[in-house]
mmCIF file of C-alpha atoms and ligand atoms in Angstrom:
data_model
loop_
_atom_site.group_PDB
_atom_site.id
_atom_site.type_symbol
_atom_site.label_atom_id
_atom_site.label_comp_id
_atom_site.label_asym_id
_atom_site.label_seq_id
_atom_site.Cartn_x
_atom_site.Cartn_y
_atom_site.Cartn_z
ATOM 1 C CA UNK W 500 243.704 243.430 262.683
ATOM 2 C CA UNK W 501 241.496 244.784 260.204
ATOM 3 C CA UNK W 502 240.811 242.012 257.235
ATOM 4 C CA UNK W 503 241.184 242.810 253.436
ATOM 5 C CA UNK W 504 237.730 242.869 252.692
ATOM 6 C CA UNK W 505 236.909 245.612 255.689
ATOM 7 C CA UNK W 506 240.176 247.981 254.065
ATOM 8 C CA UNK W 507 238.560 247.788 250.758
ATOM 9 C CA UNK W 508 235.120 248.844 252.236
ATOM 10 C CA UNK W 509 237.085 251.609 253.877
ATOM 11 C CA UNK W 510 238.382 252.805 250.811
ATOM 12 C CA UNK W 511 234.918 252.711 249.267
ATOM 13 C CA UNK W 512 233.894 255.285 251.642
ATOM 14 C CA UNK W 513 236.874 257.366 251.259
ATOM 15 C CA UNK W 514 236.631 257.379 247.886
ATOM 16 C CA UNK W 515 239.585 259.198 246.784
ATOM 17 C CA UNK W 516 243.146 257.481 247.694
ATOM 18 C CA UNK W 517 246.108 260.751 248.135
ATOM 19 C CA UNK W 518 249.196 259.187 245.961
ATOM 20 C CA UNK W 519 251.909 259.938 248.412
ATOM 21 C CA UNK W 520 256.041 260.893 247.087
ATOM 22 C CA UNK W 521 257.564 261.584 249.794
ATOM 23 C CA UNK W 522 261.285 262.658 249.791
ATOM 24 C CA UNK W 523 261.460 263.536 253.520
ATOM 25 C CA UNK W 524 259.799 261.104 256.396
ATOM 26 C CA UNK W 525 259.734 264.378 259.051
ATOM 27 C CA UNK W 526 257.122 265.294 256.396
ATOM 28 C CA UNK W 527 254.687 262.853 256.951
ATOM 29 C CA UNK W 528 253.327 264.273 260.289
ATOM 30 C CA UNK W 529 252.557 267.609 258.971
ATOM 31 C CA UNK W 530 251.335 265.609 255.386
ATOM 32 C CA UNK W 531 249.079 263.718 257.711
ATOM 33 C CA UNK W 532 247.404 266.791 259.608
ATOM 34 C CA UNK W 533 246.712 268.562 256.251
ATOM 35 C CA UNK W 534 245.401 265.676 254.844
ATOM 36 C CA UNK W 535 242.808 265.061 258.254
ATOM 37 C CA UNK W 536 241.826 268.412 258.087
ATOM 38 C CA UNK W 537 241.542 268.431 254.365
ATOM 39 C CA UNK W 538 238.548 265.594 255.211
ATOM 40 C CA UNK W 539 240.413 262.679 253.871
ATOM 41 C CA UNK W 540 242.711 260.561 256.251
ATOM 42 C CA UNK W 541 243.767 258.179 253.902
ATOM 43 C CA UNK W 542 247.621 257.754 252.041
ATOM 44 C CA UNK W 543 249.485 255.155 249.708
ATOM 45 C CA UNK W 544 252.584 256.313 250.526
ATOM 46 C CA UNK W 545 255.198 255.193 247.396
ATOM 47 C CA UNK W 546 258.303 253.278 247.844
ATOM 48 C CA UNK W 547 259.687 255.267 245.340
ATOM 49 C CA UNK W 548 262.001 257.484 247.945
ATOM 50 C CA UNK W 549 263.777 255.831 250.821
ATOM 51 C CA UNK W 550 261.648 257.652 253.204
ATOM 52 C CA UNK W 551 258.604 255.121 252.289
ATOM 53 C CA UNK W 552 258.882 253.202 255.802
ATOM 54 C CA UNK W 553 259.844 255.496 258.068
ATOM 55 C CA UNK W 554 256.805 257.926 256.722
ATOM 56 C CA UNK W 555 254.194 254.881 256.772
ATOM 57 C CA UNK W 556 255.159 254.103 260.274
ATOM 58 C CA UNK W 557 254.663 257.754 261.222
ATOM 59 C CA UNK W 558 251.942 258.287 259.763
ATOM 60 C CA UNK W 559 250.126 254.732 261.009
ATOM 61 C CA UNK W 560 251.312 255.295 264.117
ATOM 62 C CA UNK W 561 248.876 258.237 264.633
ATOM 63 C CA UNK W 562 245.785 255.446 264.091
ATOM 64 C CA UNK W 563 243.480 258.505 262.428
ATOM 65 C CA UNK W 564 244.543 257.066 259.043
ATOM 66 C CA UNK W 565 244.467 254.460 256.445
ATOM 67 C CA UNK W 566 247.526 253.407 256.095
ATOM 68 C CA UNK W 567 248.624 251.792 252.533
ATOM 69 C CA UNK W 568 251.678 251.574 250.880
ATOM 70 C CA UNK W 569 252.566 252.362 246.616
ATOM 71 C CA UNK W 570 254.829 250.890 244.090
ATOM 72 C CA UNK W 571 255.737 247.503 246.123
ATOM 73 C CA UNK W 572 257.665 245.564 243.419
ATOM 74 C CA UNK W 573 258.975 243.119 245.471
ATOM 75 C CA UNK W 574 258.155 240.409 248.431
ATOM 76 C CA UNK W 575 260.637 242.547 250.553
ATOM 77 C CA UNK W 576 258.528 245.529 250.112
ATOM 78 C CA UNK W 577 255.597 244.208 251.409
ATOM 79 C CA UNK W 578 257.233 243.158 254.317
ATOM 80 C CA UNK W 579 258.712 246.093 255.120
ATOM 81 C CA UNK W 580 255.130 248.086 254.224
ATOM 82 C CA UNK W 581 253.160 245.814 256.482
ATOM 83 C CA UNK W 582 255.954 246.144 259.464
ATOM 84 C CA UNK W 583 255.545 249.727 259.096
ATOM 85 C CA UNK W 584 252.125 249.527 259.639
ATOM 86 C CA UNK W 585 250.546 249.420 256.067
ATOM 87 C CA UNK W 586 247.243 248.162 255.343
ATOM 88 C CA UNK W 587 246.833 247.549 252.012
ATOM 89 C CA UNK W 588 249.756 247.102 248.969
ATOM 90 C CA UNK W 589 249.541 249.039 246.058
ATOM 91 C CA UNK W 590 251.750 247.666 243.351
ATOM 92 C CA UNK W 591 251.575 249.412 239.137
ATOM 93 C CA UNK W 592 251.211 245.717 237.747
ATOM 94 C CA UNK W 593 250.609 242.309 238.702
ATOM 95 C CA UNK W 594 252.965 240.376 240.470
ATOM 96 C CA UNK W 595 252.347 237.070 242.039
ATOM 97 C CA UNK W 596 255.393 236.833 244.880
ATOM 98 C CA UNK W 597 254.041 240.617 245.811
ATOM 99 C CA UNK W 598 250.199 239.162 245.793
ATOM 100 C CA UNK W 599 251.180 236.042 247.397
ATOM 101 C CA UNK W 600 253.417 237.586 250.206
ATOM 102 C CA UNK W 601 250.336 240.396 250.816
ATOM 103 C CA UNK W 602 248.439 237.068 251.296
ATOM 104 C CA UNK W 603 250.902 235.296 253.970
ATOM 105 C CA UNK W 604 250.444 239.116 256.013
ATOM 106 C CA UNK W 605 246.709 238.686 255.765
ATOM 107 C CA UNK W 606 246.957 242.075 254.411
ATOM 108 C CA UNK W 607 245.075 243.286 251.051
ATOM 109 C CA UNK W 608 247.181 244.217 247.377
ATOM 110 C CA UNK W 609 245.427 245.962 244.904
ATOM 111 C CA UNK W 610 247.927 245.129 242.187
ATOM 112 C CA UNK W 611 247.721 247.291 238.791
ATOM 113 C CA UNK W 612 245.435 245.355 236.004
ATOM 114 C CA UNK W 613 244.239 247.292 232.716
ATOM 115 C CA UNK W 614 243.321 244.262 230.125
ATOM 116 C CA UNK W 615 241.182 241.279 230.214
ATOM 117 C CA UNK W 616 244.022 239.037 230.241
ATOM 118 C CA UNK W 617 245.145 240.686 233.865
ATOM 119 C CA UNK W 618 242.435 241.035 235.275
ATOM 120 C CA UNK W 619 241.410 237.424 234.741
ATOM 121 C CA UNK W 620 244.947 236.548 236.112
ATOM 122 C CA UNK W 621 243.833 238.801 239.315
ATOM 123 C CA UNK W 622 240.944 236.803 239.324
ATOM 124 C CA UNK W 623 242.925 233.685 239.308
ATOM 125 C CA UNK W 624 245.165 235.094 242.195
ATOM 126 C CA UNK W 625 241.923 235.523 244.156
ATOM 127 C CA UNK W 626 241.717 239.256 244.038
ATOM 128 C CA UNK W 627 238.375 240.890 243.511
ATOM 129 C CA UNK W 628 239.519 244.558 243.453
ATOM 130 C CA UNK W 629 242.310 246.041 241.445
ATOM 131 C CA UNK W 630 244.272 249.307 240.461
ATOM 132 C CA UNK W 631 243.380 250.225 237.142
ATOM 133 C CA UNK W 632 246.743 252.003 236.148
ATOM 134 C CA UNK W 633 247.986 253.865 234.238
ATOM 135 C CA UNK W 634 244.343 254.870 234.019
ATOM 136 C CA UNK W 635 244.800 257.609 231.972
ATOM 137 C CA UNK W 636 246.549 256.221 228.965
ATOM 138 C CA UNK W 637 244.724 252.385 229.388
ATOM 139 C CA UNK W 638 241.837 253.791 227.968
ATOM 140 C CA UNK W 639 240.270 255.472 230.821
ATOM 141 C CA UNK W 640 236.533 255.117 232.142
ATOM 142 C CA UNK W 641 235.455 253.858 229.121
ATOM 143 C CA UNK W 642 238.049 250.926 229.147
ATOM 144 C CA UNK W 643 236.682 250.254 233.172
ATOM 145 C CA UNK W 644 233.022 250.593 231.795
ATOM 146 C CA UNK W 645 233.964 247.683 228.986
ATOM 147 C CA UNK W 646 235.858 245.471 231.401
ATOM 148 C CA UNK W 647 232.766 245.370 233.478
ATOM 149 C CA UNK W 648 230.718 243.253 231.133
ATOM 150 C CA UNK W 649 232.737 240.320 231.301
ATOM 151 C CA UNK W 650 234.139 241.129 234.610
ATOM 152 C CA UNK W 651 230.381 242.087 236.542
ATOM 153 C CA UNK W 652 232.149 241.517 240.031
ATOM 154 C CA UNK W 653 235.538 242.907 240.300
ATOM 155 C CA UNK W 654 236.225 246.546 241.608
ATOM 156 C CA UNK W 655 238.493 249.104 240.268
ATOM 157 C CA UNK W 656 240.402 251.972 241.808
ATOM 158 C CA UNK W 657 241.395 254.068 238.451
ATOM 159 C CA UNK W 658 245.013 255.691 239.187
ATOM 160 C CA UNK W 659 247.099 257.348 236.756
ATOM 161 C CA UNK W 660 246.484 260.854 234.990
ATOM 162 C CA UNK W 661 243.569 261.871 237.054
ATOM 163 C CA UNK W 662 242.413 264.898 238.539
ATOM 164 C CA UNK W 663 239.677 267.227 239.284
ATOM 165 C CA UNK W 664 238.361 267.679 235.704
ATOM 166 C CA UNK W 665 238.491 263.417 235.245
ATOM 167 C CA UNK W 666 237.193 262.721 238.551
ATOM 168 C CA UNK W 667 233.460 262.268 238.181
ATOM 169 C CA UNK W 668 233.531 260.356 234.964
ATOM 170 C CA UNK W 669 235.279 257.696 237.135
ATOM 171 C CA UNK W 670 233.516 257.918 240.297
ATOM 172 C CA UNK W 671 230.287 257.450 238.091
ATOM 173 C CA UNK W 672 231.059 253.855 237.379
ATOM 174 C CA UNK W 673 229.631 251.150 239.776
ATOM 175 C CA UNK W 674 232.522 249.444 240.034
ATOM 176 C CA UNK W 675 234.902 251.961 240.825
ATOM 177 C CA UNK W 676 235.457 251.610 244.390
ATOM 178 C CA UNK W 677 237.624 254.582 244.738
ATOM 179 C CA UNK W 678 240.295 257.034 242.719
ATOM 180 C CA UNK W 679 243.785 257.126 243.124
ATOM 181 C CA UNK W 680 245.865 260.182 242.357
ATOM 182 C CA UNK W 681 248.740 262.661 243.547
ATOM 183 C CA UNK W 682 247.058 265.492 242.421
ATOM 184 C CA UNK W 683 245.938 266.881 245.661
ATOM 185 C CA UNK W 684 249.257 265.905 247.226
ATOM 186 C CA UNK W 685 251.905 267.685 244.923
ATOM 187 C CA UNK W 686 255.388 266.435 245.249
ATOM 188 C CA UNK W 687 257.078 269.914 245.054
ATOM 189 C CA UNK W 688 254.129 271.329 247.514
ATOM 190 C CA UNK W 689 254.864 269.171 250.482
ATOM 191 C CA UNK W 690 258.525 269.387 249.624
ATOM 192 C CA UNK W 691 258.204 273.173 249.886
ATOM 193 C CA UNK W 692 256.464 273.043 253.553
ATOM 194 C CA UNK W 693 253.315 274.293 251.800
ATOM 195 C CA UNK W 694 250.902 271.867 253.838
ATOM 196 C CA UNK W 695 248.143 274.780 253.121
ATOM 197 C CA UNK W 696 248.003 274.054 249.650
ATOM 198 C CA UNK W 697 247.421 270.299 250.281
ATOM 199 C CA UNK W 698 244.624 270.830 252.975
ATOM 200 C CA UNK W 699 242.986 272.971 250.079
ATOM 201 C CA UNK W 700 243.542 270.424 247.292
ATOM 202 C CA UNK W 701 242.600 267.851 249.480
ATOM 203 C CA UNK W 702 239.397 269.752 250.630
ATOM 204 C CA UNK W 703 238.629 270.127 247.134
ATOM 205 C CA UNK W 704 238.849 266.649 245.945
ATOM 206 C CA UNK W 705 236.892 265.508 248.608
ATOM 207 C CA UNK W 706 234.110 268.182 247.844
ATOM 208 C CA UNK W 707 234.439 266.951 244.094
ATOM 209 C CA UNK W 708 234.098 263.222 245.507
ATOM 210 C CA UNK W 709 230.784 263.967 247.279
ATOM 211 C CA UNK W 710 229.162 266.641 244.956
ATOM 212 C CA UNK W 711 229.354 262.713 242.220
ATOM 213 C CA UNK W 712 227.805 261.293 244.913
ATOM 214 C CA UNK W 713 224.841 263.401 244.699
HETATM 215 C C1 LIG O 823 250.576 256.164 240.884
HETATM 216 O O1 LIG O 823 251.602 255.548 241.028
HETATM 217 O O2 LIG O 823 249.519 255.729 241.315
HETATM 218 C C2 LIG O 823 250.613 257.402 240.100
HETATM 219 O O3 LIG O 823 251.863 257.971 240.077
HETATM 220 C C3 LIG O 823 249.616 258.415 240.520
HETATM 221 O O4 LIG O 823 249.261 258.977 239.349
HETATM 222 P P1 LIG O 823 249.187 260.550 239.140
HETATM 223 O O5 LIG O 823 250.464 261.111 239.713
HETATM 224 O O6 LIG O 823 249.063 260.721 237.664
HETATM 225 O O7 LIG O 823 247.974 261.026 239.894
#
């Protein structure tokens, strides 16, 4: 089993984490092949649609992706998400029965944290990396930039009202480990079938990724 600490290297590399809705788990496969061939086989796949598990399983299954899994609000979640085959728990805010149950699993939560005051609770929960959300409308990369002073050692992964115009400014901070965002995985695109559009996207964000990268 792969530890916390090697998942969050792994999405360091990556770079860019796909914010997955999906309404339909029969989806995931072909999500999961435009998403390889796009250049970036990574997903949080939401538990905001009943399909959550049965599309994490299916896609983890295939073992040519990281697996994680978005909005876990509860214990429940998690355990469902790490049956399924996630590797890492995404959850909008900071919850310590979601943090602590992650911990039980041996599995790693990057719970959402946007002031001082959560991200020293984070801290306290012995998390060193965090989703910075709703990035957008917390301020942005300047906020990150400012919570780095006090904070020199945690990692962020900005999530929230990003996309290809945003990208850079955020991937330009040290301590951004990686971006989150659905922009390359439109709801209504992989609900239409359109899996062609979401290679592209995906190709493109990952092109974006490296070109900050210099
Ligand atoms: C999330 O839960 O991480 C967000 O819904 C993703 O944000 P975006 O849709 O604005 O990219």
């Amino acid at each position: 089993m792969t530890s916390p600490a090697d998942v969050a290297a792994a999405l360091g590399r990556a770079r860019l984490v796909p914010v997955v809705v999906l309404d339909d788990a029969a989806d995931a496969g072909p999500l999961a092949d435009a998403l390889v061939a796009g250049g970036l086989p990574v997903a949080e796949v939401t538990f905001r649609t009943a399909a959550a598990a049965d599309a994490i399983r299916a896609m983890a299954d295939r073992g040519d992706l990281l697996l994680g899994a978005g909005t876990v609000l509860t214990p429940a979640q998690v355990d469902q998400a790490v049956a399924a085959g996630a590797s890492y728990v995404v959850s909008p805010g900071l919850s310590r029965a979601v943090v602590e149950r992650c911990a039980d699993h041996g599995v790693l939560a990057l719970p959402g944290a946007v002031t001082a005051t959560e991200v020293q609770a984070a801290l306290e929960f012995g998390l060193g990396t965090v989703k910075f959300f709703p990035a957008g409308t917390s301020g942005g990369a300047p906020a990150i930039a400012a919570l780095t002073a006090p904070f020199a050692d945690v990692r962020f992964i900005p999530t929230g009202g990003i996309g290809p115009a945003d990208l850079a400014e955020y991937l330009r901070i040290d301590a951004v480990v990686a971006v989150g965002g659905s922009w390359m995985v439109p709801r209504d695109r992989i609900r239409a079938g359109d899996f062609a559009t979401v290679r592209r996207l995906t190709a493109e964000a990952v092109a974006l990724g490296r070109a900050d990268q210099g």
